[in-house]
């Protein structure tokens, strides 16, 4: 066996061993575990991911739909796309993976969740400590006076171009677009959860979007254990202590049985 083969086989530990090791880490670090999630955790709820075969960024151009410039150029088009996504998400139910994470928070196993998702499914599953790094599709913000409104899960605006009740300015989705910084407060809350954590469940993210991906990368560099749950390999795989190569719900079903 050549050296490169050894390297490639590094994460090919038998599936049962990966679950054993992951559940041991979770139990031994109870209360010091957090989850870092991406669109893959909501894929089984019928919400498309961004990359990959059926990913949104395969069909749509982010520069036409998810940048401040695109919104200035054609707010109607951007709103149309967001309302289409809101309607899709409104029909979705949290998956078993979302539900297990909520249950684990209640039982003091996990401290909280840092998510890149804007769909609100973690909160809908009952999770309380959720940091939304990229904002929420269920909140809107006035482009003139900055006032933010919480629409509530499932409430899709009816108007073509929703307006601010205070000043009449144009409202925009309160999500982070390309070329925009992440909300400072959320970033600080995410860093503080990562600082407290000893074990990080990295679920359903390609790990390609920065600065979000720097959180698990830095955690791994500090010697914290990453448990990656993803049917595909990502740039985070080689940094992970354990790789569970499975869909999120399948993985959490087994882990829940082993952790209980
Ligand atoms: P991506 O679409 O980049 O990656 C989704 C990941 O989920 C991939 O690695 C898939 O292999 C994995 N996956 C698919 N189905 C899964 C399943 N059932 N269980 C577990 N994993 C599964 O999505 P994100 O990493 O979330 O940003 O993307 C990061 C950011 O890029 C998003 O927040 C969004 C996007 O542009 C903004 O909108 C600012």
PDB file of C-alpha atoms and ligand atoms in Angstrom:
ATOM      1  CA  UNK A   1       0.000   0.000   0.000  1.00  0.00           C
ATOM      2  CA  UNK A   2       1.535   3.319  -1.088  1.00  0.00           C
ATOM      3  CA  UNK A   3       1.564   6.394   1.087  1.00  0.00           C
ATOM      4  CA  UNK A   4      -1.134   8.135  -0.910  1.00  0.00           C
ATOM      5  CA  UNK A   5      -3.424   5.137  -0.409  1.00  0.00           C
ATOM      6  CA  UNK A   6      -2.906   5.324   3.341  1.00  0.00           C
ATOM      7  CA  UNK A   7      -3.838   8.995   3.230  1.00  0.00           C
ATOM      8  CA  UNK A   8      -6.955   8.364   1.134  1.00  0.00           C
ATOM      9  CA  UNK A   9      -8.027   5.579   3.481  1.00  0.00           C
ATOM     10  CA  UNK A  10      -7.670   7.797   6.543  1.00  0.00           C
ATOM     11  CA  UNK A  11     -11.413   8.393   6.860  1.00  0.00           C
ATOM     12  CA  UNK A  12     -12.467   5.008   5.583  1.00  0.00           C
ATOM     13  CA  UNK A  13     -12.924   3.667   9.088  1.00  0.00           C
ATOM     14  CA  UNK A  14     -15.810   1.189   9.276  1.00  0.00           C
ATOM     15  CA  UNK A  15     -19.199   2.865   9.582  1.00  0.00           C
ATOM     16  CA  UNK A  16     -20.000   1.340  12.986  1.00  0.00           C
ATOM     17  CA  UNK A  17     -16.718   2.592  14.416  1.00  0.00           C
ATOM     18  CA  UNK A  18     -17.521   6.130  13.254  1.00  0.00           C
ATOM     19  CA  UNK A  19     -20.871   6.021  15.082  1.00  0.00           C
ATOM     20  CA  UNK A  20     -19.208   4.486  18.173  1.00  0.00           C
ATOM     21  CA  UNK A  21     -16.547   7.172  18.228  1.00  0.00           C
ATOM     22  CA  UNK A  22     -19.025  10.007  17.589  1.00  0.00           C
ATOM     23  CA  UNK A  23     -21.442   8.892  20.306  1.00  0.00           C
ATOM     24  CA  UNK A  24     -18.553   8.451  22.751  1.00  0.00           C
ATOM     25  CA  UNK A  25     -17.335  12.009  22.033  1.00  0.00           C
ATOM     26  CA  UNK A  26     -20.856  13.411  22.454  1.00  0.00           C
ATOM     27  CA  UNK A  27     -21.455  11.577  25.757  1.00  0.00           C
ATOM     28  CA  UNK A  28     -18.012  12.388  27.182  1.00  0.00           C
ATOM     29  CA  UNK A  29     -18.379  16.088  26.358  1.00  0.00           C
ATOM     30  CA  UNK A  30     -22.025  16.506  27.324  1.00  0.00           C
ATOM     31  CA  UNK A  31     -22.874  20.218  27.581  1.00  0.00           C
ATOM     32  CA  UNK A  32     -19.779  21.162  25.592  1.00  0.00           C
ATOM     33  CA  UNK A  33     -21.106  20.084  22.201  1.00  0.00           C
ATOM     34  CA  UNK A  34     -22.449  22.453  19.538  1.00  0.00           C
ATOM     35  CA  UNK A  35     -23.755  21.982  15.996  1.00  0.00           C
ATOM     36  CA  UNK A  36     -22.673  23.936  12.936  1.00  0.00           C
ATOM     37  CA  UNK A  37     -25.253  23.410  10.206  1.00  0.00           C
ATOM     38  CA  UNK A  38     -25.747  24.157   6.519  1.00  0.00           C
ATOM     39  CA  UNK A  39     -28.405  23.657   3.886  1.00  0.00           C
ATOM     40  CA  UNK A  40     -27.834  19.857   3.763  1.00  0.00           C
ATOM     41  CA  UNK A  41     -29.659  19.440   7.097  1.00  0.00           C
ATOM     42  CA  UNK A  42     -32.822  20.817   5.448  1.00  0.00           C
ATOM     43  CA  UNK A  43     -32.419  18.896   2.180  1.00  0.00           C
ATOM     44  CA  UNK A  44     -34.596  16.039   3.424  1.00  0.00           C
ATOM     45  CA  UNK A  45     -37.308  18.593   4.253  1.00  0.00           C
ATOM     46  CA  UNK A  46     -37.480  19.361   0.518  1.00  0.00           C
ATOM     47  CA  UNK A  47     -35.499  22.614   0.650  1.00  0.00           C
ATOM     48  CA  UNK A  48     -32.859  22.746  -2.090  1.00  0.00           C
ATOM     49  CA  UNK A  49     -29.196  23.134  -1.140  1.00  0.00           C
ATOM     50  CA  UNK A  50     -27.003  25.725  -2.898  1.00  0.00           C
ATOM     51  CA  UNK A  51     -24.297  23.574  -4.471  1.00  0.00           C
ATOM     52  CA  UNK A  52     -24.293  20.084  -5.940  1.00  0.00           C
ATOM     53  CA  UNK A  53     -26.410  18.551  -8.686  1.00  0.00           C
ATOM     54  CA  UNK A  54     -29.795  20.067  -7.770  1.00  0.00           C
ATOM     55  CA  UNK A  55     -28.320  23.086  -5.997  1.00  0.00           C
ATOM     56  CA  UNK A  56     -29.841  26.562  -6.359  1.00  0.00           C
ATOM     57  CA  UNK A  57     -26.570  28.054  -7.606  1.00  0.00           C
ATOM     58  CA  UNK A  58     -26.648  25.549 -10.491  1.00  0.00           C
ATOM     59  CA  UNK A  59     -29.921  26.962 -11.766  1.00  0.00           C
ATOM     60  CA  UNK A  60     -29.770  30.588 -10.668  1.00  0.00           C
ATOM     61  CA  UNK A  61     -27.030  33.183 -10.738  1.00  0.00           C
ATOM     62  CA  UNK A  62     -26.248  34.581  -7.283  1.00  0.00           C
ATOM     63  CA  UNK A  63     -25.101  37.883  -8.823  1.00  0.00           C
ATOM     64  CA  UNK A  64     -28.644  38.369 -10.212  1.00  0.00           C
ATOM     65  CA  UNK A  65     -30.484  37.400  -7.022  1.00  0.00           C
ATOM     66  CA  UNK A  66     -28.358  37.557  -3.917  1.00  0.00           C
ATOM     67  CA  UNK A  67     -26.292  40.747  -3.969  1.00  0.00           C
ATOM     68  CA  UNK A  68     -27.143  44.318  -2.900  1.00  0.00           C
ATOM     69  CA  UNK A  69     -26.389  45.419  -6.492  1.00  0.00           C
ATOM     70  CA  UNK A  70     -28.942  42.933  -7.881  1.00  0.00           C
ATOM     71  CA  UNK A  71     -31.574  44.266  -5.460  1.00  0.00           C
ATOM     72  CA  UNK A  72     -30.887  47.878  -6.471  1.00  0.00           C
ATOM     73  CA  UNK A  73     -31.074  46.924 -10.162  1.00  0.00           C
ATOM     74  CA  UNK A  74     -34.208  44.791 -10.041  1.00  0.00           C
ATOM     75  CA  UNK A  75     -35.884  44.534  -6.608  1.00  0.00           C
ATOM     76  CA  UNK A  76     -38.990  42.913  -8.128  1.00  0.00           C
ATOM     77  CA  UNK A  77     -36.983  40.000  -9.524  1.00  0.00           C
ATOM     78  CA  UNK A  78     -35.133  39.484  -6.232  1.00  0.00           C
ATOM     79  CA  UNK A  79     -38.373  39.596  -4.225  1.00  0.00           C
ATOM     80  CA  UNK A  80     -40.025  37.152  -6.636  1.00  0.00           C
ATOM     81  CA  UNK A  81     -37.211  34.648  -6.053  1.00  0.00           C
ATOM     82  CA  UNK A  82     -37.284  35.103  -2.290  1.00  0.00           C
ATOM     83  CA  UNK A  83     -41.058  34.708  -2.173  1.00  0.00           C
ATOM     84  CA  UNK A  84     -40.761  31.490  -4.203  1.00  0.00           C
ATOM     85  CA  UNK A  85     -38.233  30.187  -1.675  1.00  0.00           C
ATOM     86  CA  UNK A  86     -40.360  31.362   1.272  1.00  0.00           C
ATOM     87  CA  UNK A  87     -43.358  29.457  -0.085  1.00  0.00           C
ATOM     88  CA  UNK A  88     -41.263  26.310  -0.470  1.00  0.00           C
ATOM     89  CA  UNK A  89     -39.878  26.627   3.056  1.00  0.00           C
ATOM     90  CA  UNK A  90     -43.329  27.404   4.499  1.00  0.00           C
ATOM     91  CA  UNK A  91     -44.463  23.918   3.402  1.00  0.00           C
ATOM     92  CA  UNK A  92     -41.438  22.193   4.941  1.00  0.00           C
ATOM     93  CA  UNK A  93     -41.376  20.404   8.286  1.00  0.00           C
ATOM     94  CA  UNK A  94     -38.263  20.003  10.441  1.00  0.00           C
ATOM     95  CA  UNK A  95     -36.458  16.712   9.789  1.00  0.00           C
ATOM     96  CA  UNK A  96     -35.510  14.101  12.352  1.00  0.00           C
ATOM     97  CA  UNK A  97     -32.050  15.715  12.462  1.00  0.00           C
ATOM     98  CA  UNK A  98     -33.518  19.118  13.434  1.00  0.00           C
ATOM     99  CA  UNK A  99     -35.687  17.404  16.063  1.00  0.00           C
ATOM    100  CA  UNK A 100     -32.850  15.409  17.650  1.00  0.00           C
ATOM    101  CA  UNK A 101     -30.745  18.577  17.940  1.00  0.00           C
ATOM    102  CA  UNK A 102     -33.655  20.350  19.676  1.00  0.00           C
ATOM    103  CA  UNK A 103     -34.102  17.408  22.054  1.00  0.00           C
ATOM    104  CA  UNK A 104     -30.359  17.327  22.789  1.00  0.00           C
ATOM    105  CA  UNK A 105     -30.424  21.015  23.736  1.00  0.00           C
ATOM    106  CA  UNK A 106     -33.308  20.394  26.118  1.00  0.00           C
ATOM    107  CA  UNK A 107     -31.388  17.486  27.688  1.00  0.00           C
ATOM    108  CA  UNK A 108     -28.261  19.599  28.117  1.00  0.00           C
ATOM    109  CA  UNK A 109     -26.236  17.582  25.606  1.00  0.00           C
ATOM    110  CA  UNK A 110     -25.660  20.443  23.173  1.00  0.00           C
ATOM    111  CA  UNK A 111     -25.143  24.093  24.044  1.00  0.00           C
ATOM    112  CA  UNK A 112     -26.608  25.486  20.861  1.00  0.00           C
ATOM    113  CA  UNK A 113     -26.492  25.694  17.097  1.00  0.00           C
ATOM    114  CA  UNK A 114     -24.660  27.998  14.718  1.00  0.00           C
ATOM    115  CA  UNK A 115     -26.466  27.791  11.386  1.00  0.00           C
ATOM    116  CA  UNK A 116     -25.847  29.192   7.942  1.00  0.00           C
ATOM    117  CA  UNK A 117     -29.477  28.431   7.096  1.00  0.00           C
ATOM    118  CA  UNK A 118     -32.108  31.130   6.814  1.00  0.00           C
ATOM    119  CA  UNK A 119     -35.112  28.753   6.826  1.00  0.00           C
ATOM    120  CA  UNK A 120     -35.980  28.835  10.557  1.00  0.00           C
ATOM    121  CA  UNK A 121     -36.385  25.039  10.778  1.00  0.00           C
ATOM    122  CA  UNK A 122     -34.126  24.690  13.835  1.00  0.00           C
ATOM    123  CA  UNK A 123     -36.355  27.039  15.845  1.00  0.00           C
ATOM    124  CA  UNK A 124     -39.455  25.353  14.453  1.00  0.00           C
ATOM    125  CA  UNK A 125     -38.109  22.023  15.757  1.00  0.00           C
ATOM    126  CA  UNK A 126     -37.836  23.609  19.216  1.00  0.00           C
ATOM    127  CA  UNK A 127     -34.178  24.694  19.363  1.00  0.00           C
ATOM    128  CA  UNK A 128     -33.732  27.843  21.457  1.00  0.00           C
ATOM    129  CA  UNK A 129     -30.052  28.726  21.227  1.00  0.00           C
ATOM    130  CA  UNK A 130     -29.724  29.256  17.474  1.00  0.00           C
ATOM    131  CA  UNK A 131     -27.298  31.743  15.919  1.00  0.00           C
ATOM    132  CA  UNK A 132     -28.316  32.580  12.364  1.00  0.00           C
ATOM    133  CA  UNK A 133     -25.060  33.618  10.713  1.00  0.00           C
ATOM    134  CA  UNK A 134     -26.696  34.494   7.389  1.00  0.00           C
ATOM    135  CA  UNK A 135     -29.889  36.046   8.761  1.00  0.00           C
ATOM    136  CA  UNK A 136     -33.442  34.777   8.345  1.00  0.00           C
ATOM    137  CA  UNK A 137     -35.764  34.597   5.378  1.00  0.00           C
ATOM    138  CA  UNK A 138     -38.596  35.320   7.841  1.00  0.00           C
ATOM    139  CA  UNK A 139     -37.285  38.788   8.711  1.00  0.00           C
ATOM    140  CA  UNK A 140     -37.247  41.898   6.524  1.00  0.00           C
ATOM    141  CA  UNK A 141     -35.410  45.208   6.873  1.00  0.00           C
ATOM    142  CA  UNK A 142     -36.149  48.681   5.562  1.00  0.00           C
ATOM    143  CA  UNK A 143     -33.575  49.879   3.041  1.00  0.00           C
ATOM    144  CA  UNK A 144     -34.315  53.497   4.069  1.00  0.00           C
ATOM    145  CA  UNK A 145     -34.691  53.645   7.874  1.00  0.00           C
ATOM    146  CA  UNK A 146     -33.215  50.239   8.794  1.00  0.00           C
ATOM    147  CA  UNK A 147     -36.238  49.085  10.850  1.00  0.00           C
ATOM    148  CA  UNK A 148     -36.463  45.290  11.053  1.00  0.00           C
ATOM    149  CA  UNK A 149     -39.698  43.317  11.039  1.00  0.00           C
ATOM    150  CA  UNK A 150     -40.227  39.735  12.110  1.00  0.00           C
ATOM    151  CA  UNK A 151     -42.711  38.170   9.680  1.00  0.00           C
ATOM    152  CA  UNK A 152     -42.994  34.866  11.543  1.00  0.00           C
ATOM    153  CA  UNK A 153     -42.463  31.447   9.957  1.00  0.00           C
ATOM    154  CA  UNK A 154     -44.649  30.876   6.896  1.00  0.00           C
ATOM    155  CA  UNK A 155     -45.845  34.460   6.456  1.00  0.00           C
ATOM    156  CA  UNK A 156     -44.952  35.375   2.892  1.00  0.00           C
ATOM    157  CA  UNK A 157     -45.467  39.069   2.028  1.00  0.00           C
ATOM    158  CA  UNK A 158     -48.315  39.603  -0.408  1.00  0.00           C
ATOM    159  CA  UNK A 159     -47.102  42.793  -2.102  1.00  0.00           C
ATOM    160  CA  UNK A 160     -44.760  42.648  -5.119  1.00  0.00           C
ATOM    161  CA  UNK A 161     -42.539  45.191  -3.387  1.00  0.00           C
ATOM    162  CA  UNK A 162     -43.145  45.181   0.392  1.00  0.00           C
ATOM    163  CA  UNK A 163     -42.879  48.640   2.012  1.00  0.00           C
ATOM    164  CA  UNK A 164     -41.911  49.863   5.493  1.00  0.00           C
ATOM    165  CA  UNK A 165     -44.886  50.780   7.707  1.00  0.00           C
ATOM    166  CA  UNK A 166     -42.846  53.507   9.413  1.00  0.00           C
ATOM    167  CA  UNK A 167     -41.285  55.393   6.524  1.00  0.00           C
ATOM    168  CA  UNK A 168     -42.619  53.831   3.299  1.00  0.00           C
ATOM    169  CA  UNK A 169     -39.130  52.713   2.238  1.00  0.00           C
ATOM    170  CA  UNK A 170     -38.551  49.504   0.316  1.00  0.00           C
ATOM    171  CA  UNK A 171     -38.158  46.402   2.485  1.00  0.00           C
ATOM    172  CA  UNK A 172     -35.557  43.734   1.716  1.00  0.00           C
ATOM    173  CA  UNK A 173     -35.051  40.216   3.050  1.00  0.00           C
ATOM    174  CA  UNK A 174     -32.902  40.392   6.208  1.00  0.00           C
ATOM    175  CA  UNK A 175     -30.454  37.812   4.892  1.00  0.00           C
ATOM    176  CA  UNK A 176     -26.769  38.168   4.165  1.00  0.00           C
ATOM    177  CA  UNK A 177     -26.036  38.592   0.479  1.00  0.00           C
ATOM    178  CA  UNK A 178     -22.760  38.167  -1.368  1.00  0.00           C
ATOM    179  CA  UNK A 179     -20.483  41.216  -0.879  1.00  0.00           C
ATOM    180  CA  UNK A 180     -22.090  41.908   2.524  1.00  0.00           C
ATOM    181  CA  UNK A 181     -20.547  41.458   5.978  1.00  0.00           C
ATOM    182  CA  UNK A 182     -22.144  39.087   8.479  1.00  0.00           C
ATOM    183  CA  UNK A 183     -24.176  40.738  11.279  1.00  0.00           C
ATOM    184  CA  UNK A 184     -21.560  41.606  13.943  1.00  0.00           C
ATOM    185  CA  UNK A 185     -23.700  40.546  16.912  1.00  0.00           C
ATOM    186  CA  UNK A 186     -24.445  37.125  15.422  1.00  0.00           C
ATOM    187  CA  UNK A 187     -20.789  36.638  14.603  1.00  0.00           C
ATOM    188  CA  UNK A 188     -19.816  37.366  18.196  1.00  0.00           C
ATOM    189  CA  UNK A 189     -22.468  34.976  19.514  1.00  0.00           C
ATOM    190  CA  UNK A 190     -21.204  32.286  17.113  1.00  0.00           C
ATOM    191  CA  UNK A 191     -17.614  32.815  18.259  1.00  0.00           C
ATOM    192  CA  UNK A 192     -18.656  32.604  21.871  1.00  0.00           C
ATOM    193  CA  UNK A 193     -20.471  29.260  21.300  1.00  0.00           C
ATOM    194  CA  UNK A 194     -17.428  27.923  19.446  1.00  0.00           C
ATOM    195  CA  UNK A 195     -15.150  29.098  22.288  1.00  0.00           C
ATOM    196  CA  UNK A 196     -17.204  27.168  24.833  1.00  0.00           C
ATOM    197  CA  UNK A 197     -17.437  24.035  22.685  1.00  0.00           C
ATOM    198  CA  UNK A 198     -15.156  21.013  22.832  1.00  0.00           C
ATOM    199  CA  UNK A 199     -16.969  18.984  20.172  1.00  0.00           C
ATOM    200  CA  UNK A 200     -18.575  20.369  17.012  1.00  0.00           C
ATOM    201  CA  UNK A 201     -21.135  18.490  14.928  1.00  0.00           C
ATOM    202  CA  UNK A 202     -20.656  19.789  11.382  1.00  0.00           C
ATOM    203  CA  UNK A 203     -23.836  18.895   9.531  1.00  0.00           C
ATOM    204  CA  UNK A 204     -24.777  19.362   5.869  1.00  0.00           C
ATOM    205  CA  UNK A 205     -22.393  22.099   4.831  1.00  0.00           C
ATOM    206  CA  UNK A 206     -19.944  22.236   1.940  1.00  0.00           C
ATOM    207  CA  UNK A 207     -17.592  24.305   4.145  1.00  0.00           C
ATOM    208  CA  UNK A 208     -16.845  26.541   1.179  1.00  0.00           C
ATOM    209  CA  UNK A 209     -18.374  29.834   2.275  1.00  0.00           C
ATOM    210  CA  UNK A 210     -16.273  32.189   4.377  1.00  0.00           C
ATOM    211  CA  UNK A 211     -16.141  33.625   6.963  1.00  0.00           C
ATOM    212  CA  UNK A 212     -18.664  31.014   8.260  1.00  0.00           C
ATOM    213  CA  UNK A 213     -16.371  28.076   7.424  1.00  0.00           C
ATOM    214  CA  UNK A 214     -13.498  29.636   9.369  1.00  0.00           C
ATOM    215  CA  UNK A 215     -15.342  28.788  12.613  1.00  0.00           C
ATOM    216  CA  UNK A 216     -14.997  24.967  12.327  1.00  0.00           C
ATOM    217  CA  UNK A 217     -11.570  25.314  10.679  1.00  0.00           C
ATOM    218  CA  UNK A 218     -10.237  27.358  13.630  1.00  0.00           C
ATOM    219  CA  UNK A 219     -11.877  25.003  16.105  1.00  0.00           C
ATOM    220  CA  UNK A 220     -10.089  22.034  14.514  1.00  0.00           C
ATOM    221  CA  UNK A 221      -6.789  23.923  14.545  1.00  0.00           C
ATOM    222  CA  UNK A 222      -7.292  24.503  18.294  1.00  0.00           C
ATOM    223  CA  UNK A 223      -7.608  20.734  18.748  1.00  0.00           C
ATOM    224  CA  UNK A 224     -11.403  20.603  19.149  1.00  0.00           C
ATOM    225  CA  UNK A 225     -13.094  17.514  17.738  1.00  0.00           C
ATOM    226  CA  UNK A 226     -15.190  17.936  14.600  1.00  0.00           C
ATOM    227  CA  UNK A 227     -17.736  15.236  13.776  1.00  0.00           C
ATOM    228  CA  UNK A 228     -18.727  15.720  10.156  1.00  0.00           C
ATOM    229  CA  UNK A 229     -22.100  14.390   8.992  1.00  0.00           C
ATOM    230  CA  UNK A 230     -22.383  14.625   5.228  1.00  0.00           C
ATOM    231  CA  UNK A 231     -22.877  12.032   2.451  1.00  0.00           C
ATOM    232  CA  UNK A 232     -20.061  13.777   0.532  1.00  0.00           C
ATOM    233  CA  UNK A 233     -16.535  14.766   1.488  1.00  0.00           C
ATOM    234  CA  UNK A 234     -15.748  18.476   1.917  1.00  0.00           C
ATOM    235  CA  UNK A 235     -12.679  20.581   2.700  1.00  0.00           C
ATOM    236  CA  UNK A 236     -13.596  20.043   6.388  1.00  0.00           C
ATOM    237  CA  UNK A 237     -13.393  16.244   6.125  1.00  0.00           C
ATOM    238  CA  UNK A 238      -9.639  15.979   6.546  1.00  0.00           C
ATOM    239  CA  UNK A 239      -9.853  18.241   9.630  1.00  0.00           C
ATOM    240  CA  UNK A 240     -12.540  16.104  11.251  1.00  0.00           C
ATOM    241  CA  UNK A 241     -11.947  13.608  14.066  1.00  0.00           C
ATOM    242  CA  UNK A 242     -14.912  11.530  12.848  1.00  0.00           C
ATOM    243  CA  UNK A 243     -16.655  11.397   9.487  1.00  0.00           C
ATOM    244  CA  UNK A 244     -20.165   9.974   9.252  1.00  0.00           C
ATOM    245  CA  UNK A 245     -20.834   9.547   5.564  1.00  0.00           C
ATOM    246  CA  UNK A 246     -24.623   9.607   5.659  1.00  0.00           C
ATOM    247  CA  UNK A 247     -27.647  11.818   5.288  1.00  0.00           C
ATOM    248  CA  UNK A 248     -28.356  13.905   8.375  1.00  0.00           C
ATOM    249  CA  UNK A 249     -31.559  12.105   9.424  1.00  0.00           C
ATOM    250  CA  UNK A 250     -30.054   8.657   9.075  1.00  0.00           C
ATOM    251  CA  UNK A 251     -27.015   9.716  11.110  1.00  0.00           C
ATOM    252  CA  UNK A 252     -29.047  11.384  13.881  1.00  0.00           C
ATOM    253  CA  UNK A 253     -31.421   8.416  14.124  1.00  0.00           C
ATOM    254  CA  UNK A 254     -28.489   6.113  14.943  1.00  0.00           C
ATOM    255  CA  UNK A 255     -26.696   8.648  17.133  1.00  0.00           C
ATOM    256  CA  UNK A 256     -29.836   9.360  19.153  1.00  0.00           C
ATOM    257  CA  UNK A 257     -30.179   5.626  19.929  1.00  0.00           C
ATOM    258  CA  UNK A 258     -26.518   5.386  20.950  1.00  0.00           C
ATOM    259  CA  UNK A 259     -26.348   8.619  22.963  1.00  0.00           C
ATOM    260  CA  UNK A 260     -29.545   7.972  24.968  1.00  0.00           C
TER     261      UNK A 260
HETATM  262  P1  LIG B   1     -24.092  23.935   0.158  1.00  0.00           P
HETATM  263  O1  LIG B   1     -25.168  23.771  -0.861  1.00  0.00           O
HETATM  264  O2  LIG B   1     -22.847  24.629  -0.256  1.00  0.00           O
HETATM  265  O3  LIG B   1     -23.687  22.498   0.718  1.00  0.00           O
HETATM  266  C1  LIG B   1     -24.652  21.580   1.132  1.00  0.00           C
HETATM  267  C2  LIG B   1     -23.942  20.379   1.717  1.00  0.00           C
HETATM  268  O4  LIG B   1     -24.930  19.509   2.247  1.00  0.00           O
HETATM  269  C3  LIG B   1     -23.129  19.565   0.697  1.00  0.00           C
HETATM  270  O5  LIG B   1     -21.842  19.316   1.210  1.00  0.00           O
HETATM  271  C4  LIG B   1     -23.932  18.264   0.569  1.00  0.00           C
HETATM  272  O6  LIG B   1     -23.101  17.123   0.348  1.00  0.00           O
HETATM  273  C5  LIG B   1     -24.610  18.171   1.921  1.00  0.00           C
HETATM  274  N1  LIG B   1     -25.868  17.411   1.946  1.00  0.00           N
HETATM  275  C6  LIG B   1     -26.796  17.254   0.972  1.00  0.00           C
HETATM  276  N2  LIG B   1     -27.828  16.504   1.408  1.00  0.00           N
HETATM  277  C7  LIG B   1     -27.556  16.189   2.700  1.00  0.00           C
HETATM  278  C8  LIG B   1     -28.238  15.449   3.716  1.00  0.00           C
HETATM  279  N3  LIG B   1     -29.434  14.884   3.486  1.00  0.00           N
HETATM  280  N4  LIG B   1     -27.660  15.341   4.930  1.00  0.00           N
HETATM  281  C9  LIG B   1     -26.456  15.913   5.190  1.00  0.00           C
HETATM  282  N5  LIG B   1     -25.770  16.622   4.279  1.00  0.00           N
HETATM  283  C10 LIG B   1     -26.306  16.766   3.055  1.00  0.00           C
HETATM  284  O7  LIG B   1     -24.788  24.635   1.422  1.00  0.00           O
HETATM  285  P2  LIG B   1     -24.106  25.447   2.607  1.00  0.00           P
HETATM  286  O8  LIG B   1     -22.826  24.830   3.026  1.00  0.00           O
HETATM  287  O9  LIG B   1     -25.160  25.649   3.627  1.00  0.00           O
HETATM  288  O10 LIG B   1     -25.044  31.663   1.850  1.00  0.00           O
HETATM  289  O11 LIG B   1     -23.809  26.833   1.893  1.00  0.00           O
HETATM  290  C11 LIG B   1     -23.241  27.855   2.619  1.00  0.00           C
HETATM  291  C12 LIG B   1     -23.796  29.183   2.162  1.00  0.00           C
HETATM  292  O12 LIG B   1     -23.665  29.295   0.741  1.00  0.00           O
HETATM  293  C13 LIG B   1     -25.290  29.371   2.395  1.00  0.00           C
HETATM  294  O13 LIG B   1     -25.594  29.780   3.691  1.00  0.00           O
HETATM  295  C14 LIG B   1     -25.613  30.429   1.383  1.00  0.00           C
HETATM  296  C15 LIG B   1     -24.862  29.908   0.194  1.00  0.00           C
HETATM  297  O14 LIG B   1     -24.492  30.857  -0.759  1.00  0.00           O
HETATM  298  C16 LIG B   1     -25.727  32.806   1.750  1.00  0.00           C
HETATM  299  O15 LIG B   1     -26.829  32.853   1.250  1.00  0.00           O
HETATM  300  C17 LIG B   1     -25.011  33.982   2.306  1.00  0.00           C
END
